PDB file of C-alpha atoms in Angstrom:
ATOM      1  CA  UNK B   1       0.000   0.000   0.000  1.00 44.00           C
ATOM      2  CA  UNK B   2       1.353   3.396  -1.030  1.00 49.00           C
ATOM      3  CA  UNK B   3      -0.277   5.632   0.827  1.00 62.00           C
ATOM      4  CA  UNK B   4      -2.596   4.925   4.525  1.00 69.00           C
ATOM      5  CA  UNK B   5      -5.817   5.862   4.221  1.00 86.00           C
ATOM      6  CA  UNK B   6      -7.155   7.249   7.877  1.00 92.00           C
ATOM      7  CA  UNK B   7     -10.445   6.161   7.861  1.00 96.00           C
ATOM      8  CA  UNK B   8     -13.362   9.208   8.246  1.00 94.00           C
ATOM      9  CA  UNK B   9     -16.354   7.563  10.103  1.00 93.00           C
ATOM     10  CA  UNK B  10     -18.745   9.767   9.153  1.00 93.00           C
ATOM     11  CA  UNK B  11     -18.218   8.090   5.812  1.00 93.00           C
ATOM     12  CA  UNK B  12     -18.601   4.970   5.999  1.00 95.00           C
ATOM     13  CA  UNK B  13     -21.957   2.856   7.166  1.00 96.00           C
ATOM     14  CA  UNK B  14     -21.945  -0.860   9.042  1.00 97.00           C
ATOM     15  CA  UNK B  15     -23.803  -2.917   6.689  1.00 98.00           C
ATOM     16  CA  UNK B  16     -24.293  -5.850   9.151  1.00 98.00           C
ATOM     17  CA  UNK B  17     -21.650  -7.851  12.000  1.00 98.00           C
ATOM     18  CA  UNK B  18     -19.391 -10.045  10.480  1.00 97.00           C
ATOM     19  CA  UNK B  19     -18.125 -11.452  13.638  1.00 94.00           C
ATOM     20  CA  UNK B  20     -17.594 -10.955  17.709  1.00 91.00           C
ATOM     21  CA  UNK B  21     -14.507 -11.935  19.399  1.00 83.00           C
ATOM     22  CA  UNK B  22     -12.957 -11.479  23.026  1.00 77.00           C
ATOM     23  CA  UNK B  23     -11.243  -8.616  21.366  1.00 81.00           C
ATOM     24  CA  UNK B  24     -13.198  -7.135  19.196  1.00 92.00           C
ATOM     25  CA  UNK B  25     -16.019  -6.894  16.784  1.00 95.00           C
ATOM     26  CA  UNK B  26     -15.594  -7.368  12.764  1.00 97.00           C
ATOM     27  CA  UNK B  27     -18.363  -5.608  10.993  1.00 98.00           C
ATOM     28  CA  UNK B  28     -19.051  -5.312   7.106  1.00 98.00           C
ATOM     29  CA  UNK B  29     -18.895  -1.665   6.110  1.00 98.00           C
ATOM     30  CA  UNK B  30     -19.777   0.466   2.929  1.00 98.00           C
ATOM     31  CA  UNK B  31     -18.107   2.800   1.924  1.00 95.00           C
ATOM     32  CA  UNK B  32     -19.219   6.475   0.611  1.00 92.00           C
ATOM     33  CA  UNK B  33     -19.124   7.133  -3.395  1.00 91.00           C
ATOM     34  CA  UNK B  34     -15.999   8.524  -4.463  1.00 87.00           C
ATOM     35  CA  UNK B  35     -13.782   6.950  -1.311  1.00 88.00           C
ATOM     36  CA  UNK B  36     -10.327   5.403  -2.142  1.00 89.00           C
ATOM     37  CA  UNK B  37     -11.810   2.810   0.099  1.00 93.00           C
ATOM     38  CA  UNK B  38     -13.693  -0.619  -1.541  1.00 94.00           C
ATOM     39  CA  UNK B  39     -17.204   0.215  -1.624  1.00 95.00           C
ATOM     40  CA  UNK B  40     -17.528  -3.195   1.082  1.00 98.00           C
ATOM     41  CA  UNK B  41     -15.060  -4.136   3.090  1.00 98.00           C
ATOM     42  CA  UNK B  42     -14.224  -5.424   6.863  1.00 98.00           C
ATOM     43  CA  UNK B  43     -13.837  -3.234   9.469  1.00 98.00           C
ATOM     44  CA  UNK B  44     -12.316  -4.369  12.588  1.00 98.00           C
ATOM     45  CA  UNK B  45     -12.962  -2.305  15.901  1.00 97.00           C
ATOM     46  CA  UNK B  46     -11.210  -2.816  19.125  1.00 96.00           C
ATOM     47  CA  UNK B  47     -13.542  -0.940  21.872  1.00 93.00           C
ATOM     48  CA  UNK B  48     -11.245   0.428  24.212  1.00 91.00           C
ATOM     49  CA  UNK B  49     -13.639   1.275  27.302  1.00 85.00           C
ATOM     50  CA  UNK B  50     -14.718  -2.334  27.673  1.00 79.00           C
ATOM     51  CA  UNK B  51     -11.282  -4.469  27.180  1.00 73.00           C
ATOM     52  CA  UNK B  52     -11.411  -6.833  29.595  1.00 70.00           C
ATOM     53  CA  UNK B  53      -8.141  -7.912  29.642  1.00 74.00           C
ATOM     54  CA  UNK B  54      -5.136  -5.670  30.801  1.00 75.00           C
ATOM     55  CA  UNK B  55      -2.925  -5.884  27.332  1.00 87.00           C
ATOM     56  CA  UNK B  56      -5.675  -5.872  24.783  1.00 91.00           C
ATOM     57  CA  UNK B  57      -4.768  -2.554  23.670  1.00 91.00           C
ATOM     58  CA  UNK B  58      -1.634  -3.415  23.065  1.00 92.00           C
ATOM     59  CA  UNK B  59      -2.462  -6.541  21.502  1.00 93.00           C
ATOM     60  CA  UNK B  60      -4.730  -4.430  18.873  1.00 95.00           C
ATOM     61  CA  UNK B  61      -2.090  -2.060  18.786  1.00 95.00           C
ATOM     62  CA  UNK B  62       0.747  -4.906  17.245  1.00 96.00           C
ATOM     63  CA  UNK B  63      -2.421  -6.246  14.834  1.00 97.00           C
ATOM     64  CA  UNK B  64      -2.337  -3.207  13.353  1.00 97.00           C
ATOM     65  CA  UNK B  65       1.850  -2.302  12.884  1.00 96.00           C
ATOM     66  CA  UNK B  66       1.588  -5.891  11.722  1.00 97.00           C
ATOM     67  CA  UNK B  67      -1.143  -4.825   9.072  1.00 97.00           C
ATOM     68  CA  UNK B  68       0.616  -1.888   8.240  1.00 95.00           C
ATOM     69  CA  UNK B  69       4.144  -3.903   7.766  1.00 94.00           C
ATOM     70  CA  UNK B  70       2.161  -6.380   5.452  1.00 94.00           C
ATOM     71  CA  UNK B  71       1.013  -3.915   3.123  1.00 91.00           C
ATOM     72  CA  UNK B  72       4.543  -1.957   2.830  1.00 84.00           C
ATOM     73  CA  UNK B  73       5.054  -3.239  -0.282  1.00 68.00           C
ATOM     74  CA  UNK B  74       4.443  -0.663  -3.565  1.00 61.00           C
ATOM     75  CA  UNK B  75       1.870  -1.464  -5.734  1.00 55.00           C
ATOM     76  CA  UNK B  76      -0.267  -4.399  -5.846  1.00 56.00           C
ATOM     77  CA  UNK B  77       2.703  -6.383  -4.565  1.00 69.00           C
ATOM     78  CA  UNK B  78       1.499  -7.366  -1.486  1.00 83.00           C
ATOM     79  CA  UNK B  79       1.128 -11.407  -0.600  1.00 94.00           C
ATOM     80  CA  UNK B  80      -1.790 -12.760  -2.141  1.00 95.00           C
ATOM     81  CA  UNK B  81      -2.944 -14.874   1.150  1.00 97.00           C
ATOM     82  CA  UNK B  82      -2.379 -12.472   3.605  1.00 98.00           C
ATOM     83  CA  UNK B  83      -4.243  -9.015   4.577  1.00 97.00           C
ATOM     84  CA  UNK B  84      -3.418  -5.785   3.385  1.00 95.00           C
ATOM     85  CA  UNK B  85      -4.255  -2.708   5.558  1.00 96.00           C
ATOM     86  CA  UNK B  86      -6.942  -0.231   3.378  1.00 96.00           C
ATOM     87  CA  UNK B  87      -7.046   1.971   6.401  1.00 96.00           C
ATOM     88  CA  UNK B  88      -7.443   2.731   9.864  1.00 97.00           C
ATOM     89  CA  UNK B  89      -8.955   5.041  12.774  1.00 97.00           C
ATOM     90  CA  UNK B  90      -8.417   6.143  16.515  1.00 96.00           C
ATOM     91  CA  UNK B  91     -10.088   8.012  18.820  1.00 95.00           C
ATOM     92  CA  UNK B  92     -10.457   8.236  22.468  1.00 94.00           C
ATOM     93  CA  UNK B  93     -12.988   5.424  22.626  1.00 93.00           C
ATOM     94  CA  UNK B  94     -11.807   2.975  19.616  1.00 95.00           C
ATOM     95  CA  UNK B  95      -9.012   1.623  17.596  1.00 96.00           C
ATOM     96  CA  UNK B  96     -10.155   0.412  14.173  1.00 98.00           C
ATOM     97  CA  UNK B  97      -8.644  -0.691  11.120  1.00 98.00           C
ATOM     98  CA  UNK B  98     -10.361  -1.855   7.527  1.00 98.00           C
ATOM     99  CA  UNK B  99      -8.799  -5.056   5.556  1.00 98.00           C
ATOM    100  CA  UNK B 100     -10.423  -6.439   2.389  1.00 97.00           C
ATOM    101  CA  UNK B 101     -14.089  -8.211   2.831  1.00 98.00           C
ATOM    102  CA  UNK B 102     -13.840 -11.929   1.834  1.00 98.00           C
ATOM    103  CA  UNK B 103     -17.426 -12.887   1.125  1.00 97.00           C
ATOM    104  CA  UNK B 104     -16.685 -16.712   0.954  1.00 97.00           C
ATOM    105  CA  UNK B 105     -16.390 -16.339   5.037  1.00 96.00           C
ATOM    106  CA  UNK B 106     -14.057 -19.221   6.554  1.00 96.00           C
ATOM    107  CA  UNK B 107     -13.167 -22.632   5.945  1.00 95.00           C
ATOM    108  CA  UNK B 108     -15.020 -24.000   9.553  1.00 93.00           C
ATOM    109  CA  UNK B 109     -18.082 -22.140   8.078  1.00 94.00           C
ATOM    110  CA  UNK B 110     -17.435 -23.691   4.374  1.00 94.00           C
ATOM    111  CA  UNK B 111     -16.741 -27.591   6.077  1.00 92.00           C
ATOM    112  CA  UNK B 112     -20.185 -27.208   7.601  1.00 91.00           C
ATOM    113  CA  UNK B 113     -21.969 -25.960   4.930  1.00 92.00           C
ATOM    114  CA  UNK B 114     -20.718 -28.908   2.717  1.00 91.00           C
ATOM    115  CA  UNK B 115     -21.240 -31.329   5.562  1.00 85.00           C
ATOM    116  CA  UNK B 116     -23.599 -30.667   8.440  1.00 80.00           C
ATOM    117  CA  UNK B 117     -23.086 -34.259   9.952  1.00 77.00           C
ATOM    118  CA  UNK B 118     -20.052 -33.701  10.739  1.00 69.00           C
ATOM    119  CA  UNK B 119     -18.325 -36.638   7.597  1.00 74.00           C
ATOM    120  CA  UNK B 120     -15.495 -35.523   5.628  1.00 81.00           C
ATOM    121  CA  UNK B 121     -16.389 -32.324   3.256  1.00 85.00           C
ATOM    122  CA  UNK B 122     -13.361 -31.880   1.286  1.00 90.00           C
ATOM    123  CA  UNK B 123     -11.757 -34.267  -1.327  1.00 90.00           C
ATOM    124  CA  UNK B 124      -7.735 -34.641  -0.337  1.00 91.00           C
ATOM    125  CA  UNK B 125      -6.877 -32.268  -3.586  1.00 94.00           C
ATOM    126  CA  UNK B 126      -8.913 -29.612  -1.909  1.00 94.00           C
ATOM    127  CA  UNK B 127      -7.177 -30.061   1.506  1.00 92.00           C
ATOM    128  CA  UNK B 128      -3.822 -30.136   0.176  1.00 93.00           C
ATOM    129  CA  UNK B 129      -4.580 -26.873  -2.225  1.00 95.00           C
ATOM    130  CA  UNK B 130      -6.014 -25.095   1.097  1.00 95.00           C
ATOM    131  CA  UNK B 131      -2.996 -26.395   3.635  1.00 94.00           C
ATOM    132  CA  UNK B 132      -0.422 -25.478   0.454  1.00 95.00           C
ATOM    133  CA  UNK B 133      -1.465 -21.674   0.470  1.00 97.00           C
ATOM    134  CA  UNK B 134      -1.745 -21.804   4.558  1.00 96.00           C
ATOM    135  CA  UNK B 135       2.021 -22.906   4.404  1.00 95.00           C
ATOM    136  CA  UNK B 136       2.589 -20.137   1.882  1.00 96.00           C
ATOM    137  CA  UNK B 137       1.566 -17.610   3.872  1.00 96.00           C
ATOM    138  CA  UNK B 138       2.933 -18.775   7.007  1.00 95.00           C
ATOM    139  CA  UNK B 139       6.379 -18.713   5.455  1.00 94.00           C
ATOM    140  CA  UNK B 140       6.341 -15.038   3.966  1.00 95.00           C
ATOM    141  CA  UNK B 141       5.335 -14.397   7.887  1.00 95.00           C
ATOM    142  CA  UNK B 142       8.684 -15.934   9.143  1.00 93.00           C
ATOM    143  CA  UNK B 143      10.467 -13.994   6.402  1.00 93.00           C
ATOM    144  CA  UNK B 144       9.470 -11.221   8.257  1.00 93.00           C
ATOM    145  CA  UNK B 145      10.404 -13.198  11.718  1.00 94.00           C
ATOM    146  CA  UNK B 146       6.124 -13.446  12.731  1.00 96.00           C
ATOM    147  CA  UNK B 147       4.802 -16.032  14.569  1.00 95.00           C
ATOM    148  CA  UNK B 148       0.991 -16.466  13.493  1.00 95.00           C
ATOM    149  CA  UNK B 149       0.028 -18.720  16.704  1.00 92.00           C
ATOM    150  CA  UNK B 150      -3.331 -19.032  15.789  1.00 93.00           C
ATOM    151  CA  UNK B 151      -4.051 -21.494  12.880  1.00 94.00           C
ATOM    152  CA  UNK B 152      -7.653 -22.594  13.107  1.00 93.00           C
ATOM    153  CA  UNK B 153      -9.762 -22.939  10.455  1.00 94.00           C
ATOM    154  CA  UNK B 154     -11.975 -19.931  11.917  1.00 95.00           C
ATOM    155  CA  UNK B 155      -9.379 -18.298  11.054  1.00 96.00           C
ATOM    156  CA  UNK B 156      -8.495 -19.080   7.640  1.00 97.00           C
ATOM    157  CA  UNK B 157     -11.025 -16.752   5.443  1.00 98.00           C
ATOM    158  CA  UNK B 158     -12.088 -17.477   1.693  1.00 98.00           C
ATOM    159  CA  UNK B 159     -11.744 -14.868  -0.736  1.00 98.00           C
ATOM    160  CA  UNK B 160     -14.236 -14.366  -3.972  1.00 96.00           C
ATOM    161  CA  UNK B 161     -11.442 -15.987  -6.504  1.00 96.00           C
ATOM    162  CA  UNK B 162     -11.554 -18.937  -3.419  1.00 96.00           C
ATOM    163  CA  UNK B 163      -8.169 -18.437  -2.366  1.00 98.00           C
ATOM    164  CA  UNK B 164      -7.580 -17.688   0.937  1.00 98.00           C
ATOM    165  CA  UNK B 165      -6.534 -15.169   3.666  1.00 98.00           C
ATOM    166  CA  UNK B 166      -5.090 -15.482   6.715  1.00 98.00           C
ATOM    167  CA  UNK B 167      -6.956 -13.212   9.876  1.00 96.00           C
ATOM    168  CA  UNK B 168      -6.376 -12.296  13.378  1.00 95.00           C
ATOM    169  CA  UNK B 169      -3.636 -11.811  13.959  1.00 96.00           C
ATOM    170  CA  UNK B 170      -3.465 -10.183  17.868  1.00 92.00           C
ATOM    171  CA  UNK B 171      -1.833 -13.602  18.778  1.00 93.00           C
ATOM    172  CA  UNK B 172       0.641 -13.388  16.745  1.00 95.00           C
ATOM    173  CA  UNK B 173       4.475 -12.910  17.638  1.00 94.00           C
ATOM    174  CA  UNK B 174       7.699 -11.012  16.613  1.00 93.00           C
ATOM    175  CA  UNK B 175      10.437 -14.093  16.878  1.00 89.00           C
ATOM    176  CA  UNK B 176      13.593 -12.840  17.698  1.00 86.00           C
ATOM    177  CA  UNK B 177      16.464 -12.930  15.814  1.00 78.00           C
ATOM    178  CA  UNK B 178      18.069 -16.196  17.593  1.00 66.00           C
ATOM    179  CA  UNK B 179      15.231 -18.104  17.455  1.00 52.00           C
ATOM    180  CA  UNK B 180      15.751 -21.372  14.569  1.00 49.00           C
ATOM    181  CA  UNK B 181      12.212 -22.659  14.642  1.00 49.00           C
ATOM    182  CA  UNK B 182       8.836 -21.399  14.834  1.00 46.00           C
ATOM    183  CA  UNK B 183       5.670 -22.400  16.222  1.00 46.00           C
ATOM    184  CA  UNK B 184       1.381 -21.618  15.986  1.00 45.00           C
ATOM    185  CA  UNK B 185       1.648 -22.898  19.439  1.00 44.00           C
ATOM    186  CA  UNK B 186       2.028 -20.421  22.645  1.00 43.00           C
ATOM    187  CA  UNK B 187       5.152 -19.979  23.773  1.00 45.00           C
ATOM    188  CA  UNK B 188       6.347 -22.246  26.266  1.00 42.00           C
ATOM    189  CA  UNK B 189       5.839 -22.540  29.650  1.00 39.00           C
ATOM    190  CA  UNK B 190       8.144 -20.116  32.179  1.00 42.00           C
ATOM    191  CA  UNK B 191      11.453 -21.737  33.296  1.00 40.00           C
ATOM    192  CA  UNK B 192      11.949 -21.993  37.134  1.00 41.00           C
ATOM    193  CA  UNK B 193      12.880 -19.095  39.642  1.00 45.00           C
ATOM    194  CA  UNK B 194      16.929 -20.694  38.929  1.00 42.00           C
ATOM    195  CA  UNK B 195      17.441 -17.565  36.716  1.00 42.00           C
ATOM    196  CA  UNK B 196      21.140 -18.653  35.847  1.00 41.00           C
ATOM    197  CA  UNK B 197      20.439 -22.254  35.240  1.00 38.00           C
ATOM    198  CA  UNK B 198      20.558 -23.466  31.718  1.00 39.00           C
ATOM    199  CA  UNK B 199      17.446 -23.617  29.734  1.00 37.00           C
ATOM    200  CA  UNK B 200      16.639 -26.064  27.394  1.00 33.00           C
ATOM    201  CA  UNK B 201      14.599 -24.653  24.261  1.00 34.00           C
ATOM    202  CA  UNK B 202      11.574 -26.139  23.379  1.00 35.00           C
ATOM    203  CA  UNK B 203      11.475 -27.675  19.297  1.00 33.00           C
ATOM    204  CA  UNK B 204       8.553 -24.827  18.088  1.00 39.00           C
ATOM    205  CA  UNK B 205       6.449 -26.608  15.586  1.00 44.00           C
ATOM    206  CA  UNK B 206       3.607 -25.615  12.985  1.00 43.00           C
ATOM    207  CA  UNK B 207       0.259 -27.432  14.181  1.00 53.00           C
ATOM    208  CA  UNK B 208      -1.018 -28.760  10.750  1.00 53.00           C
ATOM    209  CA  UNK B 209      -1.648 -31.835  12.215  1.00 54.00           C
ATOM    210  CA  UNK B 210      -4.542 -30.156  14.285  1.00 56.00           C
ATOM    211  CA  UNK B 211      -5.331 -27.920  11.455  1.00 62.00           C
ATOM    212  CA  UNK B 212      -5.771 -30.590   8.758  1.00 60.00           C
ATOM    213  CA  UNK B 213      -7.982 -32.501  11.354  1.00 63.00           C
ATOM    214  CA  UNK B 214     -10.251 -29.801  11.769  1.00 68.00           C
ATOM    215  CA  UNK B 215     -10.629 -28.757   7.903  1.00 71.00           C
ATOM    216  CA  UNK B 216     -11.426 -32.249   7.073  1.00 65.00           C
ATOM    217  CA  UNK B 217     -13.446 -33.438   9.404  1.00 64.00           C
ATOM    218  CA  UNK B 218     -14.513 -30.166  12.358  1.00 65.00           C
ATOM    219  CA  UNK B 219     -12.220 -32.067  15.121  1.00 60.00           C
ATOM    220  CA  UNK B 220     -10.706 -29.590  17.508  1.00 53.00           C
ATOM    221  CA  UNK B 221      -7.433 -31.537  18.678  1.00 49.00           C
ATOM    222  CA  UNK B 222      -6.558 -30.743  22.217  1.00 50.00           C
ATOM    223  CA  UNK B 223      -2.868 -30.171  23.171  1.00 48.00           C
ATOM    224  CA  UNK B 224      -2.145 -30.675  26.632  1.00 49.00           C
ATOM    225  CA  UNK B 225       0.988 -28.687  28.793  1.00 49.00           C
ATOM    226  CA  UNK B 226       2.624 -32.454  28.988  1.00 50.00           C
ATOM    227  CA  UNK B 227       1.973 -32.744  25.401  1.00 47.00           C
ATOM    228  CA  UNK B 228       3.370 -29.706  24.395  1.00 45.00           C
ATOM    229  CA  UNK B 229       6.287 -30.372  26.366  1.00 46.00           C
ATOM    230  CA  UNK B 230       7.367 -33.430  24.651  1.00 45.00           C
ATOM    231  CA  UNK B 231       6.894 -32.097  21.443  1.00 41.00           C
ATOM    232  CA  UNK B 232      10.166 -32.474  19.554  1.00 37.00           C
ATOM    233  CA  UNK B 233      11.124 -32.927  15.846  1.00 37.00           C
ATOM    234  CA  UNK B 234      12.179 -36.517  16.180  1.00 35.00           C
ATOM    235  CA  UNK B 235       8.202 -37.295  17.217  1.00 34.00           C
ATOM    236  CA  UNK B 236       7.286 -35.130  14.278  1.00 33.00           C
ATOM    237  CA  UNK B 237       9.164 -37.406  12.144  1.00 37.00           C
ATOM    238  CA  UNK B 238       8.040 -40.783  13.711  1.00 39.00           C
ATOM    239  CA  UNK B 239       4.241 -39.352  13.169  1.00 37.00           C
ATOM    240  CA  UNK B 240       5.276 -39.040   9.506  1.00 38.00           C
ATOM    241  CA  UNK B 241       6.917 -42.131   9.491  1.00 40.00           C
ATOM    242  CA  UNK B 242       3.478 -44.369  11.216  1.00 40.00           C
ATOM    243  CA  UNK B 243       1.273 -42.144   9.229  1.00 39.00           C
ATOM    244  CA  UNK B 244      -1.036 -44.354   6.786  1.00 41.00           C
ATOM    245  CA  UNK B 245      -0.264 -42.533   3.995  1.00 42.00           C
ATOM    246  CA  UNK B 246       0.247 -39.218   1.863  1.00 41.00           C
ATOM    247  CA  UNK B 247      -3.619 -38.242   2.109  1.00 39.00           C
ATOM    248  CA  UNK B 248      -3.647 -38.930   6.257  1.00 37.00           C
ATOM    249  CA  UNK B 249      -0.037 -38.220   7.012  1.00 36.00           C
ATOM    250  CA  UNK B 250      -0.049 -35.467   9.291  1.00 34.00           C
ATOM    251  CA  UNK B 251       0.815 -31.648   8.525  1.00 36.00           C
ATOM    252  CA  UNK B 252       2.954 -31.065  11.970  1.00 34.00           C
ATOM    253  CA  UNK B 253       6.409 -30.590  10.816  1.00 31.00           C
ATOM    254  CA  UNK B 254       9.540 -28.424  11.482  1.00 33.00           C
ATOM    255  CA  UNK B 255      10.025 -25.658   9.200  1.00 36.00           C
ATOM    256  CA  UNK B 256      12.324 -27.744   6.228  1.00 36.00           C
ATOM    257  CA  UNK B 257      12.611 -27.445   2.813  1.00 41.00           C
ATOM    258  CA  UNK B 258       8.480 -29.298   2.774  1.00 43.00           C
ATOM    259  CA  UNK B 259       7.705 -25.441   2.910  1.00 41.00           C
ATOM    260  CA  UNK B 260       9.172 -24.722   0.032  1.00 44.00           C
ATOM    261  CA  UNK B 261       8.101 -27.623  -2.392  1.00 49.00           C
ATOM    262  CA  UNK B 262       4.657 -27.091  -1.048  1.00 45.00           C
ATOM    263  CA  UNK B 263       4.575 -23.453  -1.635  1.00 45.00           C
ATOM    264  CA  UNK B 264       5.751 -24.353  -4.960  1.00 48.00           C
ATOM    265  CA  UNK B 265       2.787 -26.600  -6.008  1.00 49.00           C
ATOM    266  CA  UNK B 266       0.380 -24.022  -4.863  1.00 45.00           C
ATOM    267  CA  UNK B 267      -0.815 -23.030  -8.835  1.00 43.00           C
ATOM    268  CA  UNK B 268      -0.350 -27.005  -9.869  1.00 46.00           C
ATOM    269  CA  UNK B 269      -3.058 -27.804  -6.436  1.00 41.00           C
ATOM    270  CA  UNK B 270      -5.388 -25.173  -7.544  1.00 41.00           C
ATOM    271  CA  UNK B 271      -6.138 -26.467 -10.752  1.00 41.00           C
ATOM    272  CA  UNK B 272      -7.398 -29.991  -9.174  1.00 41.00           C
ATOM    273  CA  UNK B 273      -9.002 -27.999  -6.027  1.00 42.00           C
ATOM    274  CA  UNK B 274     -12.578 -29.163  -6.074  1.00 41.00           C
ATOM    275  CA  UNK B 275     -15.503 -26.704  -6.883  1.00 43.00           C
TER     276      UNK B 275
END
């Protein structure tokens, strides 16, 4: 985005809610003839006098830098499955920020739609073309040393050409520069009051395994503290290794060169995803 459009409420109008979250509240807005803004799009607001939690604001606040770092890039240029910041808004009672509207809603939404009873509502072509442009975006986030943290198919939002976009992002994470690996999980639990004892890194790993679950068939895998404890890449590559094949191996993996071959396929996937 060239140039950041600050958003003039008086000229824009809430068309209906899109969505409510412990945050904030996603509404679909029109915009006034002759705007530089989409005549629909999303507007996100972040209500300031009832955050209930104590770094909300600040979590809204590093939503929208990410936003704003996202769409840096001249032109159109910006990545295809990710948001790009039209504009935003602040005054003494809200923070609020506009990204594009994608009117296919989300992939959770889409799998129940297709299958109400809960069966399988995607072919494997279809998962792998959705979990291929999930990975893509994911890695143009660690380029830019982000930790997403919140993969859920909620969260994964369809846009008119059916491609998707990544959303919410207040979870998300800077990684700092030492850091090897990279997770969707939260970070890991606090070391002990021994402030000069060594500490032992935890292996940070992408949860596809939970997300592929949940696109094809609405389970919500449950990751317990032991659980995520354990977690290392050598069980990431036994789960690969007992998996029953390339259409139920798991999606849990370390970030290899698998991120790049997959991102790679992306156009070659799309042209078997099912309509």
């Amino acid at each position: 985005m060239d140039e950041e459009v600050v958003l003039d409420l008086n000229q824009i109008r809430a068309v209906r809610v899109l969505g409510r979250g412990a945050m904030a509240s996603v509404f679909l807005v029109s915009a006034a003839p002759g705007s530089r803004l989409p005549t629909l799009f999303a507007l996100k607001v972040f209500d300031k006098q009832s955050a209930a939690k104590p770094h909300a604001l600040r979590r809204a606040r590093w939503e929208l830098s990410l936003l704003s770092r996202l769409s840096a890039a001249p032109g159109d240029h910006h990545h295809p499955f990710l948001p790009s910041l039209l504009g935003s808004v602040e005054t003494p009672d809200l923070l609020a920020w506009a990204i594009p509207f994608c009117p296919g809603g989300d992939l959770h939404a889409l799998r129940r739609s297709l299958s109400p009873s809960n069966e399988e509502a995607f072919s494997a072509d279809a998962i792998r073309f959705y979990l291929s442009e999930i990975v893509t975006a994911l890695a143009h986030l660690h380029s830019m040393r982000v930790a997403y943290r919140d993969l859920k198919p909620e969260n994964v939002l369809l846009r008119s050409s059916g491609h998707i976009m990544l959303a919410d992002f207040d979870l998300s994470r800077h990684l700092p520069a030492r850091s090897t690996t990279h997770s969707s999980l939260p970070p890991p639990l606090p070391s002990d009051n021994h402030s000069h004892a060594p500490r032992r890194k935890l292996t940070r790993v992408f949860s596809f395994g939970a997300a592929d679950d949940q696109i094809k068939k609405g389970r919500s895998a449950r990751v317990s503290p032991a659980s995520r404890r354990r977690t290392s890449s050598s069980s990431i590559s036994k789960s690969r290794e007992g998996s029953g094949g390339d259409d139920e191996r798991s999606f849990s993996f370390v970030w290899t060169e698998e991120h790049s071959n997959a991102a790679a396929n992306v156009p070659r996937l799309a042209a078997h995803r099912s309509h």
